[in-house]
Coordinates of C-alpha atoms in Angstrom, one line a residue:
X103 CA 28.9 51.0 62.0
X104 CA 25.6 49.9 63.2
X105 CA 22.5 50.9 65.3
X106 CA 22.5 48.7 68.2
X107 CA 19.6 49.7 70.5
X108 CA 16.7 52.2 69.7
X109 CA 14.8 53.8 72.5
X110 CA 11.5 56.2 71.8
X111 CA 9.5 57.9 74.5
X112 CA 6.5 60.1 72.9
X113 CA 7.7 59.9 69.6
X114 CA 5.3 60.7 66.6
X115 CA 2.7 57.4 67.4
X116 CA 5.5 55.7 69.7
X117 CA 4.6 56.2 73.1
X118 CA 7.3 53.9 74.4
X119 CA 9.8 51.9 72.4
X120 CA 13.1 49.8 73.6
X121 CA 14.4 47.7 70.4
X122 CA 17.7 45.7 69.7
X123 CA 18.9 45.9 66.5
X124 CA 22.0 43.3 64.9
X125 CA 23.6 44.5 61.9
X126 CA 22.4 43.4 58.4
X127 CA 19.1 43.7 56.5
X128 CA 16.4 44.9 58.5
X129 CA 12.6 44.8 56.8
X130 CA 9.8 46.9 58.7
X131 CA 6.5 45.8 57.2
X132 CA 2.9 47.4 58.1
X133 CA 0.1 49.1 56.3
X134 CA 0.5 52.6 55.8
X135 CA 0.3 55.0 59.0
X136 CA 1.3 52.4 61.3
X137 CA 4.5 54.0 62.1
X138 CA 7.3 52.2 59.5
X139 CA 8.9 55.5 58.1
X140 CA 8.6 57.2 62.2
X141 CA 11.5 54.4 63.1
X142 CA 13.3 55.7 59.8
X143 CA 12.8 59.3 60.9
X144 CA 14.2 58.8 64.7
X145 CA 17.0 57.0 63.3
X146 CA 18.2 59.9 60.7
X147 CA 17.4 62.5 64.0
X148 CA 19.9 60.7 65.7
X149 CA 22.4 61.0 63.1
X150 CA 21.8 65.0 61.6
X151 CA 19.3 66.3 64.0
X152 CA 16.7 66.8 61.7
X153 CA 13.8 65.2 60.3
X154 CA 14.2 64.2 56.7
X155 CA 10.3 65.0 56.4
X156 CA 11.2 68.7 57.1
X157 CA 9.5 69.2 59.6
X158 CA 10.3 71.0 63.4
X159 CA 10.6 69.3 66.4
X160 CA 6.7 70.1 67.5
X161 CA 5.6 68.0 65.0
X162 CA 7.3 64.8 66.4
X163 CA 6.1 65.1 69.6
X164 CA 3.5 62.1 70.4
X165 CA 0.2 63.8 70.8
X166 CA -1.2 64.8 73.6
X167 CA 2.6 64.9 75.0
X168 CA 5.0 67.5 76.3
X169 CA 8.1 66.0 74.5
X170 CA 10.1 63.5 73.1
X171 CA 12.9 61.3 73.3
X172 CA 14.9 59.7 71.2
X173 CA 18.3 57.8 72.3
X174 CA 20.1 54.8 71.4
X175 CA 23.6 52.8 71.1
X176 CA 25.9 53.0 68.6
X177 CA 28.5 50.5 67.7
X178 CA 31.4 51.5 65.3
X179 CA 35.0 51.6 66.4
X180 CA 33.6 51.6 69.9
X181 CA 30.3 52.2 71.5
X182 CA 28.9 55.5 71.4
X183 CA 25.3 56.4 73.4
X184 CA 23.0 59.4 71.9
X185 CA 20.5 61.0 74.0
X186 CA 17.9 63.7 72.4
X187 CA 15.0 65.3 74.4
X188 CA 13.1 68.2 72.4
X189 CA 10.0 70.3 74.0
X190 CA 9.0 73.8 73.8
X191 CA 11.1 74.9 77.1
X192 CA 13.5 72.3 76.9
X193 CA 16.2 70.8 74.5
X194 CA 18.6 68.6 75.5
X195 CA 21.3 66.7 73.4
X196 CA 24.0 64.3 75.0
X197 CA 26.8 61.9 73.6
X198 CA 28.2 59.5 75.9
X199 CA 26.6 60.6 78.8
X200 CA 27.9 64.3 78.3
X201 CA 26.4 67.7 77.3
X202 CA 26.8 68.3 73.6
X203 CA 28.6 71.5 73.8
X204 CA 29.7 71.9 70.2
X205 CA 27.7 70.1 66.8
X206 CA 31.1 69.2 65.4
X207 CA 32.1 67.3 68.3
X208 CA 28.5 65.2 67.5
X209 CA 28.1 64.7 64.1
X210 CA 29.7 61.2 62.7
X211 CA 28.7 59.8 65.9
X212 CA 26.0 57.6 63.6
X213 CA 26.2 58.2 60.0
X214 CA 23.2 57.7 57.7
X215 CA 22.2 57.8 54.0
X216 CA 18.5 58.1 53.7
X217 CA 16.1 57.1 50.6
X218 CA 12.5 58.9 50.4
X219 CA 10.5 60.6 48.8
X220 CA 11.2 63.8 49.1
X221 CA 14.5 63.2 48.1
X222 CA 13.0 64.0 44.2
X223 CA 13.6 67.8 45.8
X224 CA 17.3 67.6 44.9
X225 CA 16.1 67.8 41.4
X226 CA 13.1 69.4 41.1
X227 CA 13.6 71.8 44.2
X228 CA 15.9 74.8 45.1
X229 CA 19.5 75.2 45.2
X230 CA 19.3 75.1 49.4
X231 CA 18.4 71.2 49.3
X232 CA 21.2 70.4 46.9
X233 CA 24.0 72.7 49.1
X234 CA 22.6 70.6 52.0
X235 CA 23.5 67.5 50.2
X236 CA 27.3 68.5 50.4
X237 CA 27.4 70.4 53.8
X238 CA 26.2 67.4 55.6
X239 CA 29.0 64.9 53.2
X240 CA 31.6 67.4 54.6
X241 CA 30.5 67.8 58.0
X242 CA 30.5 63.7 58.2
X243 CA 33.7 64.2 56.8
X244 CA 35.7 67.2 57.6
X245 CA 36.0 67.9 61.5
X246 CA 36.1 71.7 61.1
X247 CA 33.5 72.0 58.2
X248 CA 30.2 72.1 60.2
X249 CA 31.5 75.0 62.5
X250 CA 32.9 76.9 59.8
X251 CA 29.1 77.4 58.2
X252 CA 28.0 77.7 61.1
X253 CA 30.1 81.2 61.7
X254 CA 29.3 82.2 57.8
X255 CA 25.7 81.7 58.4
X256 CA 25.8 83.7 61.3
X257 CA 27.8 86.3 59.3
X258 CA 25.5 86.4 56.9
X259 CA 22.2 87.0 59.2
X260 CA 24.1 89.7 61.1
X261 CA 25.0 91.4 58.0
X262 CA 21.6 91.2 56.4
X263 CA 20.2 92.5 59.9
X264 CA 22.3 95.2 59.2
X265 CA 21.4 95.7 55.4
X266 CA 17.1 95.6 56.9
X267 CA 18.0 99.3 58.1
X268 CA 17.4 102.2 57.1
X269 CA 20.6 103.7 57.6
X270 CA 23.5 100.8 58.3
X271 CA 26.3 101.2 60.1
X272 CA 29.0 101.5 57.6
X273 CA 32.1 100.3 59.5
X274 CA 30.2 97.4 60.8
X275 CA 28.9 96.5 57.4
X276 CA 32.4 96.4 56.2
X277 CA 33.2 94.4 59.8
X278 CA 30.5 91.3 58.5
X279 CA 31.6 92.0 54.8
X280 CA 35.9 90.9 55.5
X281 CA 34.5 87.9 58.1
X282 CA 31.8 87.4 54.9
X283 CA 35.0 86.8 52.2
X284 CA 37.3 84.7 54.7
X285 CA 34.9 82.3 56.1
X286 CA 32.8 82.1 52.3
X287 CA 36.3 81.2 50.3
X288 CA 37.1 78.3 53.2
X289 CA 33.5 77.0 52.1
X290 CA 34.0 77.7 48.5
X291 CA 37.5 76.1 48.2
X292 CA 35.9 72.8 50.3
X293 CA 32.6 71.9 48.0
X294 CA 34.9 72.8 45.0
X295 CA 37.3 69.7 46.0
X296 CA 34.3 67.6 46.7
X297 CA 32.6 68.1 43.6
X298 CA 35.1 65.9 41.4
X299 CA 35.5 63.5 44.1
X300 CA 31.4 63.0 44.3
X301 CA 30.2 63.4 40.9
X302 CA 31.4 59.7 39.3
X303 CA 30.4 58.0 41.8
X304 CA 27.0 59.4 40.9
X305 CA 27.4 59.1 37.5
X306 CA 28.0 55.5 37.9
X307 CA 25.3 54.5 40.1
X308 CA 22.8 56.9 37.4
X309 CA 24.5 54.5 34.4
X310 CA 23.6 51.0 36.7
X311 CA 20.5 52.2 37.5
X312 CA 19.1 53.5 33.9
X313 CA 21.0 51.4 32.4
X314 CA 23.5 53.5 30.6
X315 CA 20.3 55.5 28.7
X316 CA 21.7 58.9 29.4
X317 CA 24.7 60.1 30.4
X318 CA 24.8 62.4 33.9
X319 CA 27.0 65.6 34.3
X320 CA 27.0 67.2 38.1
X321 CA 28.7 71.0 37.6
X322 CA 29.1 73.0 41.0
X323 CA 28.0 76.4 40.4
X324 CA 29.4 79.2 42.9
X325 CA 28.0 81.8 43.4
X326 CA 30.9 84.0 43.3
X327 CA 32.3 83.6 39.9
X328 CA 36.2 84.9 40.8
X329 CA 36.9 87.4 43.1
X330 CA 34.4 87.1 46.6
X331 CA 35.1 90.5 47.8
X332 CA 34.9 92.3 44.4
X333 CA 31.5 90.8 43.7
X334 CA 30.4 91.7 47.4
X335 CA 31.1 95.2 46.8
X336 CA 29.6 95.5 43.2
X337 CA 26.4 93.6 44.3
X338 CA 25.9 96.8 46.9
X339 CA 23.6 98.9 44.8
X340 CA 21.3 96.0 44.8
X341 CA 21.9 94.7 48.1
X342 CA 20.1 98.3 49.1
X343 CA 17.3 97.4 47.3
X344 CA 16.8 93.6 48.2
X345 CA 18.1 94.2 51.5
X346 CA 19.8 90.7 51.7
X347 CA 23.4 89.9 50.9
X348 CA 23.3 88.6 47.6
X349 CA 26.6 87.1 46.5
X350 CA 28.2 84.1 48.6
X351 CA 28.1 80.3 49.0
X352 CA 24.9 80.7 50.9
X353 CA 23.2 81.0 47.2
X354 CA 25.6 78.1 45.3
X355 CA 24.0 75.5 43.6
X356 CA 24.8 71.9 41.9
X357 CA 24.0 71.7 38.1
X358 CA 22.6 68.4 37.2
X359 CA 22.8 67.6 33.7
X360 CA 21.6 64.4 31.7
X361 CA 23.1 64.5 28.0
X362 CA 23.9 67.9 29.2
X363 CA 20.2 68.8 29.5
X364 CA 18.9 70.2 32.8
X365 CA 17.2 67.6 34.4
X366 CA 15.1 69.8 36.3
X367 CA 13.7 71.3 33.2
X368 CA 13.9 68.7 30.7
X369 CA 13.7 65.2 32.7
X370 CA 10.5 62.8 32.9
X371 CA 9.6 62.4 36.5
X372 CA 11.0 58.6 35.7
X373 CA 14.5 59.9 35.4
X374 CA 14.3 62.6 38.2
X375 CA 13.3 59.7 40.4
X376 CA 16.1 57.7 39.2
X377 CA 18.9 60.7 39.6
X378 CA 17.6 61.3 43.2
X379 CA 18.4 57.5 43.8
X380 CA 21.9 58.1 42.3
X381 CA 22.5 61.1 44.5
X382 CA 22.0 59.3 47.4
X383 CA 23.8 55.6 46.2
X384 CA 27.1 58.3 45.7
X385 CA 26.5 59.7 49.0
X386 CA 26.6 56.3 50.7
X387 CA 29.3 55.5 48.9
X388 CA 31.4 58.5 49.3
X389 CA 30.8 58.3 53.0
X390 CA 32.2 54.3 52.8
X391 CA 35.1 55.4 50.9
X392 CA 36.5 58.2 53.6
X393 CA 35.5 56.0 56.5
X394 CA 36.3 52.4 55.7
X395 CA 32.8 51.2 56.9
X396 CA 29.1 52.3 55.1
X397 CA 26.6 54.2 56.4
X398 CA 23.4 53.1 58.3
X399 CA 21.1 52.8 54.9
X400 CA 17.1 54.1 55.4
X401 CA 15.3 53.2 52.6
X402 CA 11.5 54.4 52.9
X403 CA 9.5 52.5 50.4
X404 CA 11.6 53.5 47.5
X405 CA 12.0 50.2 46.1
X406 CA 8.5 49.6 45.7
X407 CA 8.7 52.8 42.9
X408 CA 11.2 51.8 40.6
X409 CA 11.1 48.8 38.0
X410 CA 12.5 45.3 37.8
X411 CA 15.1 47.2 35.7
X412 CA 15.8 49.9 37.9
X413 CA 16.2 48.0 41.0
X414 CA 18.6 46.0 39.8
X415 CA 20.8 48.6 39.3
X416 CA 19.9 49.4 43.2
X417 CA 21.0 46.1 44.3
X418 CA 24.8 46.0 44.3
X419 CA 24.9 49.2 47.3
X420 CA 22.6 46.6 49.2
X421 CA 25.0 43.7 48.2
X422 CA 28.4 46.0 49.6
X423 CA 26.2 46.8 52.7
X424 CA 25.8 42.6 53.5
X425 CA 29.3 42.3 52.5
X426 CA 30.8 44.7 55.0
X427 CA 28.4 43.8 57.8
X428 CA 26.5 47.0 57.5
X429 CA 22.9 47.9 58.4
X430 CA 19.9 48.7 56.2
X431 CA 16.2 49.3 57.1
X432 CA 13.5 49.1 54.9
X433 CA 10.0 50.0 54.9
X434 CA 7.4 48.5 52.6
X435 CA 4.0 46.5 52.6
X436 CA 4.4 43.1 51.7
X437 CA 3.2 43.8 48.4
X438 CA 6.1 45.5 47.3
X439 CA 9.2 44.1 49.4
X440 CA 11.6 43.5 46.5
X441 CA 12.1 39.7 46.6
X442 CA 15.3 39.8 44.9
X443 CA 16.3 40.2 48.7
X444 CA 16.1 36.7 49.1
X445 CA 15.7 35.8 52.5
X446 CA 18.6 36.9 54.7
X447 CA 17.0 39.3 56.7
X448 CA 15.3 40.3 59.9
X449 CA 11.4 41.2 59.3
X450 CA 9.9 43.5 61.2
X451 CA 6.0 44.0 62.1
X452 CA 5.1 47.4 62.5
X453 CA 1.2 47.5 64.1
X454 CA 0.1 51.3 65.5
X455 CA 3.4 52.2 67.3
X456 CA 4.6 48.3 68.2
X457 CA 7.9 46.5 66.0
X458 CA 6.9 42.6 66.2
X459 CA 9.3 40.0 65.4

């Protein structure tokens, strides 16, 4: 799979863009604030709808302008064409040339793995940024997965609506609290299967790139402990005083342990960088496993942060993604471009919203 043609009207600093892209290594060099990590950005939109900075869709907008667009070609087993537009009054989202109707009919259309900075979140952050890690591996991965949080999610707002009044509405508590257990134990069972399957590939890419110093331990942890509807009905008493639903998979969470220490609590900022790498290396990996072909690789200036060392241990997913005919891009200065690259790739000039060859 690979990003054939990019296309951005009024995107962050690109007031027009039309770029082809072959597969392989693709550099984009520039000074900072030139607009190297905004291609990065357009291409992970593409692929999850979202920004990997975290931010809305206002923010993207080109200023000055009503909206943007982002759109572009994607080869894999066929050709597939993406089409965003985002503005205050208007979004619009097509694949091949049709309305998206349904996100599960969209995602896996382009698949991506990206490398950044805020990726040291998955450590040091909350629980919701390491459940998003395996909610987007299964929607790129299970057809029905994205729809079915979809309807928990929505469960879960009604009932907390619900749980914000006064006096709720008993029978329709009860109504969210069945559709709450069903949908919860399908989302349950799923990240419970995935867990095994994900965490040594993780703990191999931690042991290449730290060179076997510490040994890594990934532990889902559920929310609900045995019985979903049990715990829903004990947690009441304080559901009446949070007023929130307090017991489900919306409040799961992935343990990451290094010689079963928390890392959060008792890493160096050295090895969360370095377990935040490995999270995404298995991710990338996983995703090439179930679908015979990698993912698109964004790496934003990641490589410049680790050691000699370290990036060694980075090297062989780059050396699988030439292997397979994949596609990586890469932001740095050229300062920091690590030259054990060599030279078999496709440099990019990025000058205030303009790619030069």
């Amino acid at each position: 799979m690979h990003l054939a043609h990019l296309r951005l009207r009024d995107f962050r600093n690109y007031p027009r863009l039309d770029v082809d892209f072959a597969p392989g290594f693709h550099v984009l060099f520039g000074d900072n604030a030139q607009g190297k990590t905004n291609i990065l950005e357009a291409i992970y939109l593409m692929a999850t709808l979202r920004s990997f900075r975290g931010v809305g869709g206002a923010q993207m907008i080109r200023h000055g302008a009503k909206g943007y667009f982002v759109g572009g070609n994607v080869v894999g087993q066929g050709e597939r064409e993406i089409k965003i537009y985002w503005s205050a009054r208007e979004r619009k989202l097509s694949l091949d040339g049709q309305p998206v109707k349904k996100l599960s009919d969209y995602f896996g259309a382009l698949r991506t793995v990206v490398f950044c900075t805020e990726d040291l979140q998955l450590v040091k952050g909350t629980a919701r940024a390491r459940r998003r890690v395996l909610d987007l591996l299964l929607a790129q991965t299970q057809p029905g997965y994205l729809a079915l949080l979809q309807r928990y999610m929505s469960a879960v707002r009604n009932r907390n609506a619900l749980l914000k009044q006064r006096s709720p509405d008993e029978p329709s508590l009860e109504s969210f609290s069945a559709e709450l257990v069903k949908l919860g134990n399908d989302i349950i069972r799923a990240r419970r299967e995935l867990v095994p399957k994900f965490s040594p590939l993780a703990r191999l890419a931690y042991r290449r790139i730290a060179n076997d110093a510490e040994d890594l331990r990934i532990e889902y942890q559920p929310s609900v402990k045995k019985d979903f509807a049990v715990e829903l009905a004990q947690s009441r008493a304080r559901e009446r005083s949070f007023r929130a639903t307090l017991v489900g998979p919306h409040r799961d969470d992935l343990q990451l342990l290094q010689n079963e220490k928390s890392a959060a609590q008792f890493g160096s900022e050295g090895q969360k960088r370095t377990l935040a790498i490995a999270l995404k290396m298995a991710q990338a990996e996983f995703l090439a496993g179930i679908h015979g072909s990698p993912p698109v690789l964004l790496i934003d200036d990641v490589m410049g942060e680790l050691d000699v060392k370290r990036r060694s241990g980075f090297l062989p997913l780059l050396d699988q993604a030439r292997k397979t005919s994949g596609q990586v891009f890469m932001t740095c200065t050229e300062e920091n471009w690590p030259r054990e690259l060599g030279q078999d790739l496709q440099r990019w000039h990025v000058i205030n919203g303009a790619l030069k060859r």
